Amino acid sequence: TQSTMSRRVPIEPQRVDAPLTQSATFLVLTITDSPKAVKTIRSTLAGLDGLAKNVAIRDLNASFACTVGIGSKAWDLITKLPRPAELHPFPEVKGDVHTAVSTPGDLLFHIRSERRDLCFEFERQLMNLLGDSVKVVDETVGFRYFDVRDLLGFVDGTANPVGPAVPASILVAEEDSSAVGGSYIVIQKYVHNLQAWNTLKAEQQEAIIGRTKIDNIELDDADPGQQQSHKSLATIEDEDGVEHDILRDNMPFGSASAGEFGTYFIGYSRRLWVIEKMLQRMFVGEPRGLHDRILDFSTPLTGTTFFAPSASLLASLDSD
Ligand code: HEM
């Protein structure tokens, strides 16, 4: 059977379950038409584990980890392997008021450490190797805010799965044999209108999020047909009533002097449709028209889907 197969051939996932750190860099790249681009990218990805070890060893307490995701358009070119079953470009989601935009990206590097300097050093060595094979679409440096709060002032990440629920929620298993040990990733870079947000009373903000601000206590769901909170809209059940979690490693970013206040959303999932359903419910609303009020104060500048293949698959990319 499939599962005895996967036990015989050990498949190492990437460090997708690495802990939330003080610092993170989100790097989105596209492939250029430089003649050596694909070869360079393949060999860099194959050597990524070694590159990460170079940097991680400098301070083993700093929890350094890097995961790489490959976009739908680039998958065939870079891997020359069968496509993960659900992998496709981020679909624009148009609600009556707000739109989740779809933006380009062939590679995502999610670089994490307790130390900003380790993230920086890794990125320096990585960009050096990639050279003119890539063009930077976006680089965002995120930081951890106190109490793991986002810049709206709420604790962010509470409902994430923990322990054995992490691989069960984020790693593709026997349902897609060629994608085993991998994970779908969706990113969106949001900027907030903090001035407008801060005119709301704490109770109004709490109703929008679905948790209390100081104590982080979950509020009851609104009645069906009424305006739902963010946490209710982002809770997904399948037709059998089974709830499907994703893993979020959101980070605040911004610059007070430039008036930029943001949340970099990043979600990992075993099932891409779960994240897409969250976006549908947030932007279109449930019922239609009652969109997530968080969006009245938050605008996504990007939206891209990737697949983070297993570390074993990455290591094999150099083999021709
Ligand atoms: C919950 C913030 C965007 C999915 C939460 C919570 C906060 C939050 C404060 C409650 C605490 C927690 O469980 O983490 C934000 C901010 C966003 C954002 C500031 C950007 C403006 C998104 C997006 C998605 C998402 C785009 C999915 C596509 C979730 C999920 C939960 C959650 C799944 C947990 C729901 C539950 O089971 O209780 N978010 N979020 N969030 N958010 Fe977001």
mmCIF file of C-alpha atoms and ligand atoms in Angstrom:
data_model
loop_
_atom_site.group_PDB
_atom_site.id
_atom_site.type_symbol
_atom_site.label_atom_id
_atom_site.label_comp_id
_atom_site.label_asym_id
_atom_site.label_seq_id
_atom_site.Cartn_x
_atom_site.Cartn_y
_atom_site.Cartn_z
ATOM 1 C CA THR A 1 0.000 0.000 0.000
ATOM 2 C CA GLN A 2 0.873 3.660 -0.229
ATOM 3 C CA SER A 3 1.668 4.014 3.484
ATOM 4 C CA THR A 4 4.078 1.083 3.641
ATOM 5 C CA MET A 5 5.768 2.588 0.579
ATOM 6 C CA SER A 6 6.272 5.896 2.349
ATOM 7 C CA ARG A 7 7.595 4.083 5.429
ATOM 8 C CA ARG A 8 10.161 2.247 3.337
ATOM 9 C CA VAL A 9 11.380 5.400 1.566
ATOM 10 C CA PRO A 10 11.800 8.012 4.317
ATOM 11 C CA ILE A 11 10.627 11.424 3.170
ATOM 12 C CA GLU A 12 11.950 14.340 5.188
ATOM 13 C CA PRO A 13 9.711 17.397 5.248
ATOM 14 C CA GLN A 14 11.248 20.881 5.305
ATOM 15 C CA ARG A 15 11.268 22.711 8.642
ATOM 16 C CA VAL A 16 7.705 23.890 8.064
ATOM 17 C CA ASP A 17 6.866 23.407 11.751
ATOM 18 C CA ALA A 18 9.752 25.631 12.978
ATOM 19 C CA PRO A 19 8.721 27.853 15.906
ATOM 20 C CA LEU A 20 7.659 31.484 15.662
ATOM 21 C CA THR A 21 10.790 33.578 16.130
ATOM 22 C CA GLN A 22 11.679 37.195 16.918
ATOM 23 C CA SER A 23 12.621 37.896 13.330
ATOM 24 C CA ALA A 24 11.586 36.659 9.900
ATOM 25 C CA THR A 25 12.284 37.620 6.309
ATOM 26 C CA PHE A 26 9.784 36.899 3.543
ATOM 27 C CA LEU A 27 11.462 36.921 0.173
ATOM 28 C CA VAL A 28 9.424 36.509 -3.038
ATOM 29 C CA LEU A 29 11.315 36.114 -6.305
ATOM 30 C CA THR A 30 10.592 35.468 -9.970
ATOM 31 C CA ILE A 31 12.843 33.599 -12.401
ATOM 32 C CA THR A 32 14.618 35.690 -15.029
ATOM 33 C CA ASP A 33 15.284 34.571 -18.592
ATOM 34 C CA SER A 34 19.017 34.347 -17.961
ATOM 35 C CA PRO A 35 20.200 31.193 -19.842
ATOM 36 C CA LYS A 36 21.511 29.545 -16.681
ATOM 37 C CA ALA A 37 18.595 30.574 -14.459
ATOM 38 C CA VAL A 38 16.893 27.189 -14.072
ATOM 39 C CA LYS A 39 20.136 25.280 -13.556
ATOM 40 C CA THR A 40 21.339 27.802 -10.965
ATOM 41 C CA ILE A 41 18.050 27.696 -9.089
ATOM 42 C CA ARG A 42 17.955 23.890 -9.101
ATOM 43 C CA SER A 43 21.450 23.591 -7.686
ATOM 44 C CA THR A 44 20.819 26.334 -5.108
ATOM 45 C CA LEU A 45 17.646 24.615 -3.909
ATOM 46 C CA ALA A 46 19.416 21.257 -3.795
ATOM 47 C CA GLY A 47 22.075 22.835 -1.579
ATOM 48 C CA LEU A 48 19.643 24.786 0.584
ATOM 49 C CA ASP A 49 19.944 22.433 3.543
ATOM 50 C CA GLY A 50 23.710 22.890 3.583
ATOM 51 C CA LEU A 51 23.358 26.655 3.293
ATOM 52 C CA ALA A 52 20.937 26.704 6.224
ATOM 53 C CA LYS A 53 23.364 24.616 8.291
ATOM 54 C CA ASN A 54 26.188 27.085 7.545
ATOM 55 C CA VAL A 55 24.187 29.819 9.194
ATOM 56 C CA ALA A 56 22.341 27.853 11.887
ATOM 57 C CA ILE A 57 25.569 26.553 13.457
ATOM 58 C CA ARG A 58 26.678 30.111 14.331
ATOM 59 C CA ASP A 59 24.158 30.137 17.177
ATOM 60 C CA LEU A 60 22.224 26.960 17.864
ATOM 61 C CA ASN A 61 19.942 28.759 20.331
ATOM 62 C CA ALA A 62 18.718 31.119 17.627
ATOM 63 C CA SER A 63 16.291 28.614 16.013
ATOM 64 C CA PHE A 64 17.343 29.363 12.455
ATOM 65 C CA ALA A 65 15.153 27.797 9.769
ATOM 66 C CA CYS A 66 14.397 28.472 6.127
ATOM 67 C CA THR A 67 11.604 26.967 4.096
ATOM 68 C CA VAL A 68 11.256 27.408 0.351
ATOM 69 C CA GLY A 69 8.062 27.378 -1.647
ATOM 70 C CA ILE A 70 7.765 27.031 -5.420
ATOM 71 C CA GLY A 71 5.008 28.797 -7.374
ATOM 72 C CA SER A 72 2.618 27.062 -9.744
ATOM 73 C CA LYS A 73 4.040 28.578 -12.934
ATOM 74 C CA ALA A 74 7.618 27.666 -11.970
ATOM 75 C CA TRP A 75 6.919 24.161 -10.654
ATOM 76 C CA ASP A 76 7.404 22.188 -13.892
ATOM 77 C CA LEU A 77 10.428 24.220 -14.956
ATOM 78 C CA ILE A 78 12.269 23.927 -11.665
ATOM 79 C CA THR A 79 11.369 20.436 -10.480
ATOM 80 C CA LYS A 80 10.575 18.539 -13.712
ATOM 81 C CA LEU A 81 8.441 16.354 -11.434
ATOM 82 C CA PRO A 82 4.690 15.652 -11.208
ATOM 83 C CA ARG A 83 2.649 18.584 -9.898
ATOM 84 C CA PRO A 84 1.083 18.587 -6.443
ATOM 85 C CA ALA A 85 -2.589 17.881 -7.067
ATOM 86 C CA GLU A 86 -3.999 21.194 -5.819
ATOM 87 C CA LEU A 87 -1.196 23.528 -6.970
ATOM 88 C CA HIS A 88 -2.431 26.464 -9.055
ATOM 89 C CA PRO A 89 -1.868 30.242 -9.032
ATOM 90 C CA PHE A 90 -3.500 32.338 -6.291
ATOM 91 C CA PRO A 91 -7.013 33.106 -7.552
ATOM 92 C CA GLU A 92 -8.088 36.729 -7.157
ATOM 93 C CA VAL A 93 -11.037 36.891 -4.737
ATOM 94 C CA LYS A 94 -13.419 39.752 -5.466
ATOM 95 C CA GLY A 95 -15.964 40.706 -2.847
ATOM 96 C CA ASP A 96 -18.483 43.525 -3.196
ATOM 97 C CA VAL A 97 -16.113 45.897 -1.358
ATOM 98 C CA HIS A 98 -12.655 44.334 -1.027
ATOM 99 C CA THR A 99 -10.424 42.306 -3.363
ATOM 100 C CA ALA A 100 -7.722 39.787 -2.567
ATOM 101 C CA VAL A 101 -5.234 40.574 -5.323
ATOM 102 C CA SER A 102 -3.163 37.918 -7.062
ATOM 103 C CA THR A 103 0.503 38.843 -7.587
ATOM 104 C CA PRO A 104 3.521 37.073 -9.164
ATOM 105 C CA GLY A 105 6.023 34.837 -7.379
ATOM 106 C CA ASP A 106 8.033 31.801 -8.490
ATOM 107 C CA LEU A 107 9.972 31.259 -5.258
ATOM 108 C CA LEU A 108 9.261 32.083 -1.630
ATOM 109 C CA PHE A 109 11.930 31.957 1.043
ATOM 110 C CA HIS A 110 10.526 32.062 4.588
ATOM 111 C CA ILE A 111 13.611 32.766 6.691
ATOM 112 C CA ARG A 112 13.282 32.642 10.474
ATOM 113 C CA SER A 113 15.495 33.151 13.480
ATOM 114 C CA GLU A 114 15.559 34.648 16.942
ATOM 115 C CA ARG A 115 18.346 36.809 15.522
ATOM 116 C CA ARG A 116 17.926 39.311 12.716
ATOM 117 C CA ASP A 117 21.602 38.994 11.816
ATOM 118 C CA LEU A 118 21.262 35.268 11.031
ATOM 119 C CA CYS A 119 18.314 35.960 8.716
ATOM 120 C CA PHE A 120 20.356 38.680 7.062
ATOM 121 C CA GLU A 121 23.447 36.492 6.640
ATOM 122 C CA PHE A 122 21.466 33.625 5.148
ATOM 123 C CA GLU A 123 19.748 35.932 2.684
ATOM 124 C CA ARG A 124 23.103 37.426 1.707
ATOM 125 C CA GLN A 125 24.593 34.005 0.931
ATOM 126 C CA LEU A 126 21.404 32.900 -0.842
ATOM 127 C CA MET A 127 21.189 35.955 -3.112
ATOM 128 C CA ASN A 128 24.865 35.558 -3.882
ATOM 129 C CA LEU A 129 24.221 32.031 -5.181
ATOM 130 C CA LEU A 130 21.079 32.925 -7.104
ATOM 131 C CA GLY A 131 22.732 35.918 -8.799
ATOM 132 C CA ASP A 132 20.974 37.040 -11.983
ATOM 133 C CA SER A 133 18.727 33.970 -12.143
ATOM 134 C CA VAL A 134 16.086 35.782 -10.050
ATOM 135 C CA LYS A 135 14.363 39.133 -9.731
ATOM 136 C CA VAL A 136 13.067 40.355 -6.352
ATOM 137 C CA VAL A 137 9.309 40.922 -6.266
ATOM 138 C CA ASP A 138 9.108 41.699 -2.559
ATOM 139 C CA GLU A 139 11.239 41.470 0.532
ATOM 140 C CA THR A 140 9.535 42.045 3.870
ATOM 141 C CA VAL A 141 11.337 41.962 7.196
ATOM 142 C CA GLY A 142 8.985 41.077 10.024
ATOM 143 C CA PHE A 143 9.500 41.394 13.742
ATOM 144 C CA ARG A 144 7.809 39.938 16.773
ATOM 145 C CA TYR A 145 5.705 42.475 18.684
ATOM 146 C CA PHE A 146 5.081 42.092 22.411
ATOM 147 C CA ASP A 147 2.792 39.232 23.565
ATOM 148 C CA VAL A 148 2.897 37.943 19.956
ATOM 149 C CA ARG A 149 0.436 40.742 19.088
ATOM 150 C CA ASP A 150 -0.209 42.028 15.596
ATOM 151 C CA LEU A 151 -0.140 45.784 15.002
ATOM 152 C CA LEU A 152 -3.932 45.901 15.468
ATOM 153 C CA GLY A 153 -3.083 45.058 19.099
ATOM 154 C CA PHE A 154 -4.438 41.476 19.221
ATOM 155 C CA VAL A 155 -2.571 38.295 20.118
ATOM 156 C CA ASP A 156 -2.091 36.526 16.770
ATOM 157 C CA GLY A 157 -1.575 32.783 16.339
ATOM 158 C CA THR A 158 -3.494 31.423 19.327
ATOM 159 C CA ALA A 159 -5.647 28.898 17.462
ATOM 160 C CA ASN A 160 -2.682 27.379 15.620
ATOM 161 C CA PRO A 161 -2.368 23.590 15.861
ATOM 162 C CA VAL A 162 0.307 22.276 18.247
ATOM 163 C CA GLY A 163 2.185 18.981 18.664
ATOM 164 C CA PRO A 164 1.102 16.063 16.455
ATOM 165 C CA ALA A 165 -1.715 18.227 15.051
ATOM 166 C CA VAL A 166 0.923 20.300 13.212
ATOM 167 C CA PRO A 167 2.067 17.684 10.670
ATOM 168 C CA ALA A 168 -1.506 16.375 10.417
ATOM 169 C CA SER A 169 -2.725 19.848 9.389
ATOM 170 C CA ILE A 170 0.117 21.006 7.178
ATOM 171 C CA LEU A 171 1.845 18.040 5.520
ATOM 172 C CA VAL A 172 0.442 16.321 2.448
ATOM 173 C CA ALA A 173 0.203 12.603 3.147
ATOM 174 C CA GLU A 174 -0.906 9.499 1.232
ATOM 175 C CA GLU A 175 -3.716 11.385 -0.570
ATOM 176 C CA ASP A 176 -1.154 12.692 -3.101
ATOM 177 C CA SER A 177 1.798 10.329 -3.364
ATOM 178 C CA SER A 178 4.058 12.592 -5.421
ATOM 179 C CA ALA A 179 3.615 15.527 -3.014
ATOM 180 C CA VAL A 180 4.057 13.614 0.277
ATOM 181 C CA GLY A 181 5.811 15.587 3.024
ATOM 182 C CA GLY A 182 5.126 18.908 1.308
ATOM 183 C CA SER A 183 2.882 21.798 2.267
ATOM 184 C CA TYR A 184 0.838 24.444 0.448
ATOM 185 C CA ILE A 185 1.711 28.034 1.383
ATOM 186 C CA VAL A 186 -0.356 31.168 0.828
ATOM 187 C CA ILE A 187 1.085 34.620 1.545
ATOM 188 C CA GLN A 188 -0.566 38.042 1.639
ATOM 189 C CA LYS A 189 1.168 41.248 2.636
ATOM 190 C CA TYR A 190 -1.377 43.473 4.382
ATOM 191 C CA VAL A 191 -1.098 47.135 5.336
ATOM 192 C CA HIS A 192 -3.379 48.521 8.036
ATOM 193 C CA ASN A 193 -5.106 51.864 8.414
ATOM 194 C CA LEU A 194 -4.223 52.157 12.095
ATOM 195 C CA GLN A 195 -5.575 55.658 12.409
ATOM 196 C CA ALA A 196 -9.057 54.480 11.451
ATOM 197 C CA TRP A 197 -8.728 51.270 13.502
ATOM 198 C CA ASN A 198 -7.813 53.269 16.590
ATOM 199 C CA THR A 199 -10.982 55.344 16.372
ATOM 200 C CA LEU A 200 -12.913 52.142 17.212
ATOM 201 C CA LYS A 201 -13.691 51.269 20.816
ATOM 202 C CA ALA A 202 -11.957 48.145 22.140
ATOM 203 C CA GLU A 203 -15.351 46.335 22.201
ATOM 204 C CA GLN A 204 -15.874 47.056 18.491
ATOM 205 C CA GLN A 205 -12.383 45.769 17.669
ATOM 206 C CA GLU A 206 -12.999 42.652 19.761
ATOM 207 C CA ALA A 207 -16.237 41.934 17.877
ATOM 208 C CA ILE A 208 -14.346 42.199 14.580
ATOM 209 C CA ILE A 209 -11.570 39.820 15.653
ATOM 210 C CA GLY A 210 -13.670 37.443 17.781
ATOM 211 C CA ARG A 211 -11.422 37.585 20.853
ATOM 212 C CA THR A 212 -10.935 39.992 23.748
ATOM 213 C CA LYS A 213 -7.985 42.344 23.395
ATOM 214 C CA ILE A 214 -6.242 42.206 26.778
ATOM 215 C CA ASP A 215 -7.020 38.629 27.841
ATOM 216 C CA ASN A 216 -7.302 37.013 24.367
ATOM 217 C CA ILE A 217 -10.490 35.149 25.344
ATOM 218 C CA GLU A 218 -12.533 33.699 22.479
ATOM 219 C CA LEU A 219 -15.983 35.262 21.992
ATOM 220 C CA ASP A 220 -19.040 33.229 20.967
ATOM 221 C CA ASP A 221 -19.865 32.977 17.249
ATOM 222 C CA ALA A 222 -22.582 35.338 15.997
ATOM 223 C CA ASP A 223 -25.919 33.767 14.979
ATOM 224 C CA PRO A 224 -26.044 32.468 11.382
ATOM 225 C CA GLY A 225 -26.886 35.266 8.949
ATOM 226 C CA GLN A 226 -25.360 37.922 11.222
ATOM 227 C CA GLN A 227 -21.972 39.637 10.832
ATOM 228 C CA GLN A 228 -19.323 37.040 11.724
ATOM 229 C CA SER A 229 -16.000 37.786 13.406
ATOM 230 C CA HIS A 230 -12.645 37.138 11.734
ATOM 231 C CA LYS A 231 -12.046 33.987 13.776
ATOM 232 C CA SER A 232 -15.469 32.590 12.839
ATOM 233 C CA LEU A 233 -15.022 33.347 9.127
ATOM 234 C CA ALA A 234 -11.601 31.676 9.242
ATOM 235 C CA THR A 235 -12.955 28.494 10.841
ATOM 236 C CA ILE A 236 -13.471 25.884 8.119
ATOM 237 C CA GLU A 237 -15.462 22.681 8.314
ATOM 238 C CA ASP A 238 -15.848 20.132 5.528
ATOM 239 C CA GLU A 239 -19.170 18.507 4.606
ATOM 240 C CA ASP A 240 -18.714 15.917 7.364
ATOM 241 C CA GLY A 241 -18.355 18.655 9.985
ATOM 242 C CA VAL A 242 -14.619 18.042 10.401
ATOM 243 C CA GLU A 243 -12.690 21.241 11.195
ATOM 244 C CA HIS A 244 -9.495 21.848 9.190
ATOM 245 C CA ASP A 245 -6.716 23.918 10.771
ATOM 246 C CA ILE A 246 -3.872 25.707 9.051
ATOM 247 C CA LEU A 247 -0.586 26.909 10.551
ATOM 248 C CA ARG A 248 -0.074 30.683 10.508
ATOM 249 C CA ASP A 249 3.297 32.336 11.074
ATOM 250 C CA ASN A 250 2.156 35.948 10.638
ATOM 251 C CA MET A 251 4.640 38.697 11.457
ATOM 252 C CA PRO A 252 4.182 42.441 11.949
ATOM 253 C CA PHE A 253 6.284 44.740 9.773
ATOM 254 C CA GLY A 254 6.439 48.416 9.049
ATOM 255 C CA SER A 255 7.922 51.769 9.796
ATOM 256 C CA ALA A 256 6.346 54.294 12.139
ATOM 257 C CA SER A 257 8.112 57.206 10.432
ATOM 258 C CA ALA A 258 6.742 56.169 7.037
ATOM 259 C CA GLY A 259 3.290 55.541 8.497
ATOM 260 C CA GLU A 260 3.443 51.905 7.379
ATOM 261 C CA PHE A 261 1.870 49.323 9.669
ATOM 262 C CA GLY A 262 1.484 45.812 8.347
ATOM 263 C CA THR A 263 0.802 42.144 8.916
ATOM 264 C CA TYR A 264 2.547 39.617 6.688
ATOM 265 C CA PHE A 265 0.093 36.735 6.526
ATOM 266 C CA ILE A 266 1.577 33.313 5.815
ATOM 267 C CA GLY A 267 -0.478 30.139 6.062
ATOM 268 C CA TYR A 268 0.755 26.550 5.696
ATOM 269 C CA SER A 269 -1.745 23.812 4.883
ATOM 270 C CA ARG A 270 -2.024 20.204 3.812
ATOM 271 C CA ARG A 271 -5.054 21.279 1.764
ATOM 272 C CA LEU A 272 -4.958 24.409 -0.373
ATOM 273 C CA TRP A 273 -8.746 24.553 -0.599
ATOM 274 C CA VAL A 274 -8.976 25.227 3.128
ATOM 275 C CA ILE A 275 -7.044 28.522 2.868
ATOM 276 C CA GLU A 276 -8.927 29.472 -0.299
ATOM 277 C CA LYS A 277 -12.223 28.894 1.480
ATOM 278 C CA MET A 278 -11.064 31.152 4.322
ATOM 279 C CA LEU A 279 -10.316 33.878 1.776
ATOM 280 C CA GLN A 280 -13.726 33.415 0.114
ATOM 281 C CA ARG A 281 -15.488 33.763 3.450
ATOM 282 C CA MET A 282 -13.378 36.796 4.442
ATOM 283 C CA PHE A 283 -13.621 38.754 1.162
ATOM 284 C CA VAL A 284 -17.033 37.735 -0.199
ATOM 285 C CA GLY A 285 -18.627 37.259 3.214
ATOM 286 C CA GLU A 286 -20.776 34.611 4.859
ATOM 287 C CA PRO A 287 -23.538 35.255 4.013
ATOM 288 C CA ARG A 288 -22.455 37.129 0.862
ATOM 289 C CA GLY A 289 -22.033 40.846 1.528
ATOM 290 C CA LEU A 290 -21.064 40.503 5.185
ATOM 291 C CA HIS A 291 -17.298 40.496 4.607
ATOM 292 C CA ASP A 292 -14.656 40.281 7.332
ATOM 293 C CA ARG A 293 -14.568 43.755 8.927
ATOM 294 C CA ILE A 294 -10.803 43.381 9.461
ATOM 295 C CA LEU A 295 -10.608 44.190 5.716
ATOM 296 C CA ASP A 296 -12.097 47.668 6.240
ATOM 297 C CA PHE A 297 -8.804 48.412 8.017
ATOM 298 C CA SER A 298 -6.418 46.079 6.163
ATOM 299 C CA THR A 299 -5.490 45.978 2.469
ATOM 300 C CA PRO A 300 -3.573 43.110 0.850
ATOM 301 C CA LEU A 301 -0.804 44.353 -1.458
ATOM 302 C CA THR A 302 0.184 40.843 -2.551
ATOM 303 C CA GLY A 303 -1.337 37.366 -2.786
ATOM 304 C CA THR A 304 0.620 34.335 -3.962
ATOM 305 C CA THR A 305 0.427 30.559 -3.600
ATOM 306 C CA PHE A 306 3.418 28.214 -3.326
ATOM 307 C CA PHE A 307 4.144 24.587 -2.610
ATOM 308 C CA ALA A 308 6.946 23.732 -0.184
ATOM 309 C CA PRO A 309 8.113 20.283 -1.331
ATOM 310 C CA SER A 310 9.783 17.850 1.052
ATOM 311 C CA ALA A 311 13.456 18.381 1.872
ATOM 312 C CA SER A 312 14.110 15.039 0.148
ATOM 313 C CA LEU A 313 12.632 16.340 -3.101
ATOM 314 C CA LEU A 314 14.679 19.561 -2.877
ATOM 315 C CA ALA A 315 17.902 17.632 -2.285
ATOM 316 C CA SER A 316 17.238 15.563 -5.424
ATOM 317 C CA LEU A 317 17.033 18.569 -7.766
ATOM 318 C CA ASP A 318 20.734 18.540 -8.572
ATOM 319 C CA SER A 319 20.681 15.034 -9.948
ATOM 320 C CA ASP A 320 20.968 15.719 -13.691
HETATM 321 C C1 HEM B 1 -7.299 34.065 13.772
HETATM 322 C C2 HEM B 1 -5.259 38.368 12.863
HETATM 323 C C3 HEM B 1 -5.498 37.455 8.098
HETATM 324 C C4 HEM B 1 -6.760 32.902 9.121
HETATM 325 C C5 HEM B 1 -6.787 35.332 13.937
HETATM 326 C C6 HEM B 1 -6.693 36.033 15.196
HETATM 327 C C7 HEM B 1 -6.100 37.227 14.938
HETATM 328 C C8 HEM B 1 -5.847 37.302 13.516
HETATM 329 C C9 HEM B 1 -5.750 38.314 15.943
HETATM 330 C C10 HEM B 1 -7.190 35.502 16.547
HETATM 331 C C11 HEM B 1 -6.147 34.772 17.313
HETATM 332 C C12 HEM B 1 -5.628 33.529 16.667
HETATM 333 O O1 HEM B 1 -6.247 32.454 16.732
HETATM 334 O O2 HEM B 1 -4.584 33.632 16.030
HETATM 335 C C13 HEM B 1 -5.154 38.487 11.488
HETATM 336 C C14 HEM B 1 -4.661 39.674 10.806
HETATM 337 C C15 HEM B 1 -4.737 39.416 9.475
HETATM 338 C C16 HEM B 1 -5.269 38.069 9.313
HETATM 339 C C17 HEM B 1 -4.162 40.937 11.488
HETATM 340 C C18 HEM B 1 -4.370 40.308 8.316
HETATM 341 C C19 HEM B 1 -4.934 41.463 8.135
HETATM 342 C C20 HEM B 1 -5.873 36.149 7.960
HETATM 343 C C21 HEM B 1 -6.011 35.462 6.695
HETATM 344 C C22 HEM B 1 -6.363 34.169 6.991
HETATM 345 C C23 HEM B 1 -6.450 34.063 8.440
HETATM 346 C C24 HEM B 1 -5.792 36.102 5.326
HETATM 347 C C25 HEM B 1 -6.625 32.997 6.079
HETATM 348 C C26 HEM B 1 -6.667 33.045 4.770
HETATM 349 C C27 HEM B 1 -6.990 32.825 10.479
HETATM 350 C C28 HEM B 1 -7.366 31.602 11.167
HETATM 351 C C29 HEM B 1 -7.557 31.941 12.506
HETATM 352 C C30 HEM B 1 -7.261 33.356 12.608
HETATM 353 C C31 HEM B 1 -7.514 30.219 10.557
HETATM 354 C C32 HEM B 1 -7.968 31.006 13.642
HETATM 355 C C33 HEM B 1 -9.463 30.809 13.666
HETATM 356 C C34 HEM B 1 -9.862 29.896 14.808
HETATM 357 O O3 HEM B 1 -9.867 28.672 14.598
HETATM 358 O O4 HEM B 1 -10.119 30.406 15.913
HETATM 359 N N1 HEM B 1 -6.285 36.130 12.931
HETATM 360 N N2 HEM B 1 -5.503 37.550 10.557
HETATM 361 N N3 HEM B 1 -6.165 35.276 8.984
HETATM 362 N N4 HEM B 1 -6.924 33.860 11.372
HETATM 363 FE FE1 HEM B 1 -6.282 35.721 10.959
#
